[in-house]
């Protein structure tokens, strides 16, 4: 977005909304402004997106859906205008704090966390009923007003995002409320929180291990929601379950028939019919009022900003080791099997593989997939006519040099959109960073992990312990995006023995 395309302080949009202060975002494609509706004489938030047109269509669709949601925990959307150069959504201005601002200071008690996330789930359920997804659920997009309301900001409805991903983000938000950390298995932009602690296998530690006293059932529910091997309930069903658990603080046992917490929710739905509609009038939440007041008193809160920055607090690894000291020694007779460790990868160890008829202009920024930041990543170009790179080439990938042959246990890939087809290739040498060399990779490398079709945004490809020095995260089909097909990979983690 160039300066010529960006409105400035004092500009009047739609002959009605005067921009008063730029309060969030950079000169990128999305900004937040405080404005004034000069006709109704009230403060508004103006979310600007550049460019407008086709790129902004999902945002405009989501704004209409949000305006029709009729749920108290969704911010009121007043207007949505696409001027071509840019588009903007006008919504109510909320004085208070973001949930991020609260969690940077303290975590929430179990009952408070359950009720808060249940209110967020109400808003998400209403959006899903309207045919759109939120696509940006995280502590920075949940506002806690000075008059004791929980408010979800307007949805982004990014192409490729699914309702399942929104529900997993609800689970991640619940985990963040309980632990003050964000699980990286659910990518999010700038949560402002440290990464959740993980065990030696790279799995997120259960909330009860991070914060003693979190009820076992609540901890298990959160873990199940983050488990990509399990199918989560709908947002409406989750809201019902969260409010049921609120009555006991999350301490009641799971039904005996269920094999998991999510299984018990599904069992309850089968035994009692469709889940009852969640109460949509939960606008005031006295249970969090004291928390918000404490944060305001501490001077943390000014105006509620969706965007923001600041350095992350100390990492979760400084708070908990994740070490398990239990056991009776009975495993001593079993053969020792080393737990996988994450391979150290530098920018010099990776490159883009782009075989013929690739134009080889997409290598820039690939180092972002190893920076540990889910808000950055490497993107393909947009292709048209066919998800298989427009039928121009067999695929694209990211080559990783492990330095020497190592036993590869698994490779975790985080993407911003679901729907890609992703697998792993392996070889003993890099035939060279050239069109011919990349074709040699296609022809000569062997399959290390079978391709996963219609992949979720987070997948873990099991390599079966095969030994290799060079591996390739190999993409053969792209998810739909803005009238074409495109993929962004935000993080890659390789685990070896």
PDB file of C-alpha atoms in Angstrom, residues 61-227:
ATOM      1  CA  UNK A  61     -18.631 -10.792   2.557  1.00  0.00           C
ATOM      2  CA  UNK A  62     -17.577 -11.373   6.157  1.00  0.00           C
ATOM      3  CA  UNK A  63     -18.562  -7.841   7.161  1.00  0.00           C
ATOM      4  CA  UNK A  64     -22.079  -8.390   5.844  1.00  0.00           C
ATOM      5  CA  UNK A  65     -22.311 -11.702   7.718  1.00  0.00           C
ATOM      6  CA  UNK A  66     -21.060 -10.079  10.938  1.00  0.00           C
ATOM      7  CA  UNK A  67     -23.602  -7.278  10.637  1.00  0.00           C
ATOM      8  CA  UNK A  68     -26.353  -9.898  10.490  1.00  0.00           C
ATOM      9  CA  UNK A  69     -24.990 -12.134  13.244  1.00  0.00           C
ATOM     10  CA  UNK A  70     -27.275 -10.742  15.982  1.00  0.00           C
ATOM     11  CA  UNK A  71     -25.036 -12.031  18.755  1.00  0.00           C
ATOM     12  CA  UNK A  72     -23.928  -9.860  21.644  1.00  0.00           C
ATOM     13  CA  UNK A  73     -20.332 -11.063  21.646  1.00  0.00           C
ATOM     14  CA  UNK A  74     -19.685  -9.840  18.077  1.00  0.00           C
ATOM     15  CA  UNK A  75     -18.740  -6.198  17.564  1.00  0.00           C
ATOM     16  CA  UNK A  76     -21.433  -4.268  15.703  1.00  0.00           C
ATOM     17  CA  UNK A  77     -20.504  -3.700  12.052  1.00  0.00           C
ATOM     18  CA  UNK A  78     -21.973  -0.467  10.692  1.00  0.00           C
ATOM     19  CA  UNK A  79     -20.717  -0.246   7.122  1.00  0.00           C
ATOM     20  CA  UNK A  80     -18.506  -1.891   4.489  1.00  0.00           C
ATOM     21  CA  UNK A  81     -17.260   0.011   1.434  1.00  0.00           C
ATOM     22  CA  UNK A  82     -15.022  -1.078  -1.440  1.00  0.00           C
ATOM     23  CA  UNK A  83     -13.458   1.856  -3.305  1.00  0.00           C
ATOM     24  CA  UNK A  84     -11.187  -0.270  -5.497  1.00  0.00           C
ATOM     25  CA  UNK A  85      -7.890   1.249  -4.310  1.00  0.00           C
ATOM     26  CA  UNK A  86      -8.802   0.094  -0.839  1.00  0.00           C
ATOM     27  CA  UNK A  87     -11.781  -1.268   1.069  1.00  0.00           C
ATOM     28  CA  UNK A  88     -12.837  -0.586   4.631  1.00  0.00           C
ATOM     29  CA  UNK A  89     -15.120  -1.942   7.319  1.00  0.00           C
ATOM     30  CA  UNK A  90     -16.609   0.463   9.850  1.00  0.00           C
ATOM     31  CA  UNK A  91     -17.493  -1.012  13.230  1.00  0.00           C
ATOM     32  CA  UNK A  92     -18.121   0.066  16.794  1.00  0.00           C
ATOM     33  CA  UNK A  93     -15.203   1.400  18.783  1.00  0.00           C
ATOM     34  CA  UNK A  94     -14.608  -0.600  21.961  1.00  0.00           C
ATOM     35  CA  UNK A  95     -12.916   1.014  24.957  1.00  0.00           C
ATOM     36  CA  UNK A  96     -11.125  -1.490  27.136  1.00  0.00           C
ATOM     37  CA  UNK A  97      -8.400  -4.047  26.497  1.00  0.00           C
ATOM     38  CA  UNK A  98      -7.707  -6.862  24.147  1.00  0.00           C
ATOM     39  CA  UNK A  99      -7.599 -10.303  25.732  1.00  0.00           C
ATOM     40  CA  UNK A 100      -3.932 -10.252  24.788  1.00  0.00           C
ATOM     41  CA  UNK A 101      -3.404  -7.255  27.087  1.00  0.00           C
ATOM     42  CA  UNK A 102      -4.967  -9.166  29.976  1.00  0.00           C
ATOM     43  CA  UNK A 103      -3.086 -12.428  29.378  1.00  0.00           C
ATOM     44  CA  UNK A 104       0.241 -10.611  29.176  1.00  0.00           C
ATOM     45  CA  UNK A 105      -0.385  -9.712  32.816  1.00  0.00           C
ATOM     46  CA  UNK A 106      -2.117 -12.787  34.231  1.00  0.00           C
ATOM     47  CA  UNK A 107      -3.954 -15.959  33.299  1.00  0.00           C
ATOM     48  CA  UNK A 108      -7.637 -16.586  33.984  1.00  0.00           C
ATOM     49  CA  UNK A 109      -9.215 -18.955  36.455  1.00  0.00           C
ATOM     50  CA  UNK A 110     -10.796 -22.024  34.859  1.00  0.00           C
ATOM     51  CA  UNK A 111     -14.421 -20.872  35.248  1.00  0.00           C
ATOM     52  CA  UNK A 112     -13.579 -17.418  33.876  1.00  0.00           C
ATOM     53  CA  UNK A 113     -11.763 -18.910  30.889  1.00  0.00           C
ATOM     54  CA  UNK A 114     -14.634 -21.277  30.122  1.00  0.00           C
ATOM     55  CA  UNK A 115     -17.284 -18.569  30.149  1.00  0.00           C
ATOM     56  CA  UNK A 116     -15.192 -16.136  28.137  1.00  0.00           C
ATOM     57  CA  UNK A 117     -14.393 -18.643  25.383  1.00  0.00           C
ATOM     58  CA  UNK A 118     -18.021 -19.796  25.357  1.00  0.00           C
ATOM     59  CA  UNK A 119     -19.052 -16.227  24.514  1.00  0.00           C
ATOM     60  CA  UNK A 120     -16.434 -16.136  21.750  1.00  0.00           C
ATOM     61  CA  UNK A 121     -17.785 -19.463  20.460  1.00  0.00           C
ATOM     62  CA  UNK A 122     -21.271 -17.885  20.269  1.00  0.00           C
ATOM     63  CA  UNK A 123     -19.955 -15.289  17.837  1.00  0.00           C
ATOM     64  CA  UNK A 124     -18.086 -17.888  15.808  1.00  0.00           C
ATOM     65  CA  UNK A 125     -21.176 -20.099  15.603  1.00  0.00           C
ATOM     66  CA  UNK A 126     -23.199 -17.168  14.303  1.00  0.00           C
ATOM     67  CA  UNK A 127     -20.594 -16.479  11.608  1.00  0.00           C
ATOM     68  CA  UNK A 128     -20.561 -20.130  10.587  1.00  0.00           C
ATOM     69  CA  UNK A 129     -24.354 -20.071  10.325  1.00  0.00           C
ATOM     70  CA  UNK A 130     -23.903 -17.123   7.961  1.00  0.00           C
ATOM     71  CA  UNK A 131     -21.548 -19.105   5.750  1.00  0.00           C
ATOM     72  CA  UNK A 132     -18.248 -17.391   6.625  1.00  0.00           C
ATOM     73  CA  UNK A 133     -15.314 -18.109   8.903  1.00  0.00           C
ATOM     74  CA  UNK A 134     -13.471 -15.749  11.218  1.00  0.00           C
ATOM     75  CA  UNK A 135      -9.896 -16.747  10.239  1.00  0.00           C
ATOM     76  CA  UNK A 136      -8.237 -14.556  12.892  1.00  0.00           C
ATOM     77  CA  UNK A 137      -9.263 -15.871  16.297  1.00  0.00           C
ATOM     78  CA  UNK A 138      -6.533 -15.115  18.821  1.00  0.00           C
ATOM     79  CA  UNK A 139      -6.147 -12.958  21.949  1.00  0.00           C
ATOM     80  CA  UNK A 140      -5.551  -9.780  19.934  1.00  0.00           C
ATOM     81  CA  UNK A 141      -8.892 -10.046  18.131  1.00  0.00           C
ATOM     82  CA  UNK A 142     -10.960 -10.555  21.291  1.00  0.00           C
ATOM     83  CA  UNK A 143     -11.805  -7.376  23.169  1.00  0.00           C
ATOM     84  CA  UNK A 144     -12.808  -6.942  26.820  1.00  0.00           C
ATOM     85  CA  UNK A 145     -14.694  -3.702  27.214  1.00  0.00           C
ATOM     86  CA  UNK A 146     -14.728  -1.365  30.191  1.00  0.00           C
ATOM     87  CA  UNK A 147     -18.425  -2.171  30.667  1.00  0.00           C
ATOM     88  CA  UNK A 148     -17.734  -5.890  31.121  1.00  0.00           C
ATOM     89  CA  UNK A 149     -18.386  -7.226  27.625  1.00  0.00           C
ATOM     90  CA  UNK A 150     -16.511  -9.853  25.627  1.00  0.00           C
ATOM     91  CA  UNK A 151     -16.396  -8.758  21.984  1.00  0.00           C
ATOM     92  CA  UNK A 152     -15.033 -10.558  18.920  1.00  0.00           C
ATOM     93  CA  UNK A 153     -13.705  -8.276  16.192  1.00  0.00           C
ATOM     94  CA  UNK A 154     -14.887  -8.445  12.604  1.00  0.00           C
ATOM     95  CA  UNK A 155     -13.885 -11.612  10.722  1.00  0.00           C
ATOM     96  CA  UNK A 156     -11.338 -11.770   7.924  1.00  0.00           C
ATOM     97  CA  UNK A 157     -12.877 -14.802   6.183  1.00  0.00           C
ATOM     98  CA  UNK A 158      -9.569 -15.561   4.425  1.00  0.00           C
ATOM     99  CA  UNK A 159      -9.865 -17.973   1.470  1.00  0.00           C
ATOM    100  CA  UNK A 160      -9.049 -21.526   2.456  1.00  0.00           C
ATOM    101  CA  UNK A 161      -9.878 -21.100   6.132  1.00  0.00           C
ATOM    102  CA  UNK A 162     -12.379 -23.641   7.453  1.00  0.00           C
ATOM    103  CA  UNK A 163     -14.839 -23.877  10.301  1.00  0.00           C
ATOM    104  CA  UNK A 164     -12.684 -26.622  11.794  1.00  0.00           C
ATOM    105  CA  UNK A 165      -9.739 -24.220  11.936  1.00  0.00           C
ATOM    106  CA  UNK A 166     -11.887 -21.646  13.721  1.00  0.00           C
ATOM    107  CA  UNK A 167     -12.877 -24.237  16.344  1.00  0.00           C
ATOM    108  CA  UNK A 168      -9.228 -25.255  16.822  1.00  0.00           C
ATOM    109  CA  UNK A 169      -8.451 -21.564  17.325  1.00  0.00           C
ATOM    110  CA  UNK A 170     -11.109 -21.511  20.056  1.00  0.00           C
ATOM    111  CA  UNK A 171      -9.228 -24.377  21.703  1.00  0.00           C
ATOM    112  CA  UNK A 172      -5.967 -22.461  21.379  1.00  0.00           C
ATOM    113  CA  UNK A 173      -7.595 -19.385  22.905  1.00  0.00           C
ATOM    114  CA  UNK A 174      -8.834 -21.475  25.831  1.00  0.00           C
ATOM    115  CA  UNK A 175      -5.306 -22.841  26.268  1.00  0.00           C
ATOM    116  CA  UNK A 176      -3.931 -19.282  26.207  1.00  0.00           C
ATOM    117  CA  UNK A 177      -6.442 -18.153  28.852  1.00  0.00           C
ATOM    118  CA  UNK A 178      -5.314 -20.971  31.142  1.00  0.00           C
ATOM    119  CA  UNK A 179      -1.550 -20.800  30.546  1.00  0.00           C
ATOM    120  CA  UNK A 180      -0.721 -17.374  29.129  1.00  0.00           C
ATOM    121  CA  UNK A 181       0.995 -19.039  26.150  1.00  0.00           C
ATOM    122  CA  UNK A 182      -0.040 -19.760  22.546  1.00  0.00           C
ATOM    123  CA  UNK A 183       0.192 -23.275  21.023  1.00  0.00           C
ATOM    124  CA  UNK A 184       2.019 -23.071  17.697  1.00  0.00           C
ATOM    125  CA  UNK A 185      -0.034 -25.943  16.276  1.00  0.00           C
ATOM    126  CA  UNK A 186      -2.620 -23.217  15.573  1.00  0.00           C
ATOM    127  CA  UNK A 187      -0.914 -20.470  13.509  1.00  0.00           C
ATOM    128  CA  UNK A 188      -1.854 -16.908  14.394  1.00  0.00           C
ATOM    129  CA  UNK A 189      -0.504 -13.463  13.652  1.00  0.00           C
ATOM    130  CA  UNK A 190       1.237 -11.653  16.492  1.00  0.00           C
ATOM    131  CA  UNK A 191      -0.565 -13.070  19.504  1.00  0.00           C
ATOM    132  CA  UNK A 192       1.807 -11.190  21.792  1.00  0.00           C
ATOM    133  CA  UNK A 193       2.193 -14.330  23.912  1.00  0.00           C
ATOM    134  CA  UNK A 194       5.136 -16.714  24.210  1.00  0.00           C
ATOM    135  CA  UNK A 195       4.949 -20.075  22.483  1.00  0.00           C
ATOM    136  CA  UNK A 196       3.430 -22.886  24.520  1.00  0.00           C
ATOM    137  CA  UNK A 197       5.869 -25.303  26.092  1.00  0.00           C
ATOM    138  CA  UNK A 198       6.264 -28.659  24.340  1.00  0.00           C
ATOM    139  CA  UNK A 199       7.493 -32.103  25.317  1.00  0.00           C
ATOM    140  CA  UNK A 200      10.467 -33.903  23.783  1.00  0.00           C
ATOM    141  CA  UNK A 201       8.280 -34.975  20.867  1.00  0.00           C
ATOM    142  CA  UNK A 202       7.313 -31.421  20.049  1.00  0.00           C
ATOM    143  CA  UNK A 203       3.747 -31.841  21.341  1.00  0.00           C
ATOM    144  CA  UNK A 204       2.099 -29.050  23.303  1.00  0.00           C
ATOM    145  CA  UNK A 205       2.137 -29.763  27.031  1.00  0.00           C
ATOM    146  CA  UNK A 206      -1.272 -30.283  28.620  1.00  0.00           C
ATOM    147  CA  UNK A 207      -2.526 -27.174  30.378  1.00  0.00           C
ATOM    148  CA  UNK A 208      -2.580 -28.997  33.722  1.00  0.00           C
ATOM    149  CA  UNK A 209       1.166 -29.656  33.423  1.00  0.00           C
ATOM    150  CA  UNK A 210       1.868 -25.992  32.786  1.00  0.00           C
ATOM    151  CA  UNK A 211      -0.475 -24.601  35.454  1.00  0.00           C
ATOM    152  CA  UNK A 212      -1.104 -26.936  38.389  1.00  0.00           C
ATOM    153  CA  UNK A 213      -4.724 -26.857  39.429  1.00  0.00           C
ATOM    154  CA  UNK A 214      -6.281 -26.784  35.981  1.00  0.00           C
ATOM    155  CA  UNK A 215      -9.004 -29.496  36.197  1.00  0.00           C
ATOM    156  CA  UNK A 216      -8.115 -32.691  34.357  1.00  0.00           C
ATOM    157  CA  UNK A 217     -11.235 -32.703  32.179  1.00  0.00           C
ATOM    158  CA  UNK A 218     -10.717 -29.096  31.094  1.00  0.00           C
ATOM    159  CA  UNK A 219      -7.063 -29.799  30.364  1.00  0.00           C
ATOM    160  CA  UNK A 220      -8.001 -32.863  28.293  1.00  0.00           C
ATOM    161  CA  UNK A 221     -10.708 -30.982  26.384  1.00  0.00           C
ATOM    162  CA  UNK A 222      -8.187 -28.302  25.438  1.00  0.00           C
ATOM    163  CA  UNK A 223      -5.644 -30.919  24.358  1.00  0.00           C
ATOM    164  CA  UNK A 224      -8.257 -32.709  22.239  1.00  0.00           C
ATOM    165  CA  UNK A 225      -9.249 -29.472  20.504  1.00  0.00           C
ATOM    166  CA  UNK A 226      -5.594 -28.939  19.548  1.00  0.00           C
ATOM    167  CA  UNK A 227      -5.189 -32.533  18.336  1.00  0.00           C
TER     168      UNK A 227
END
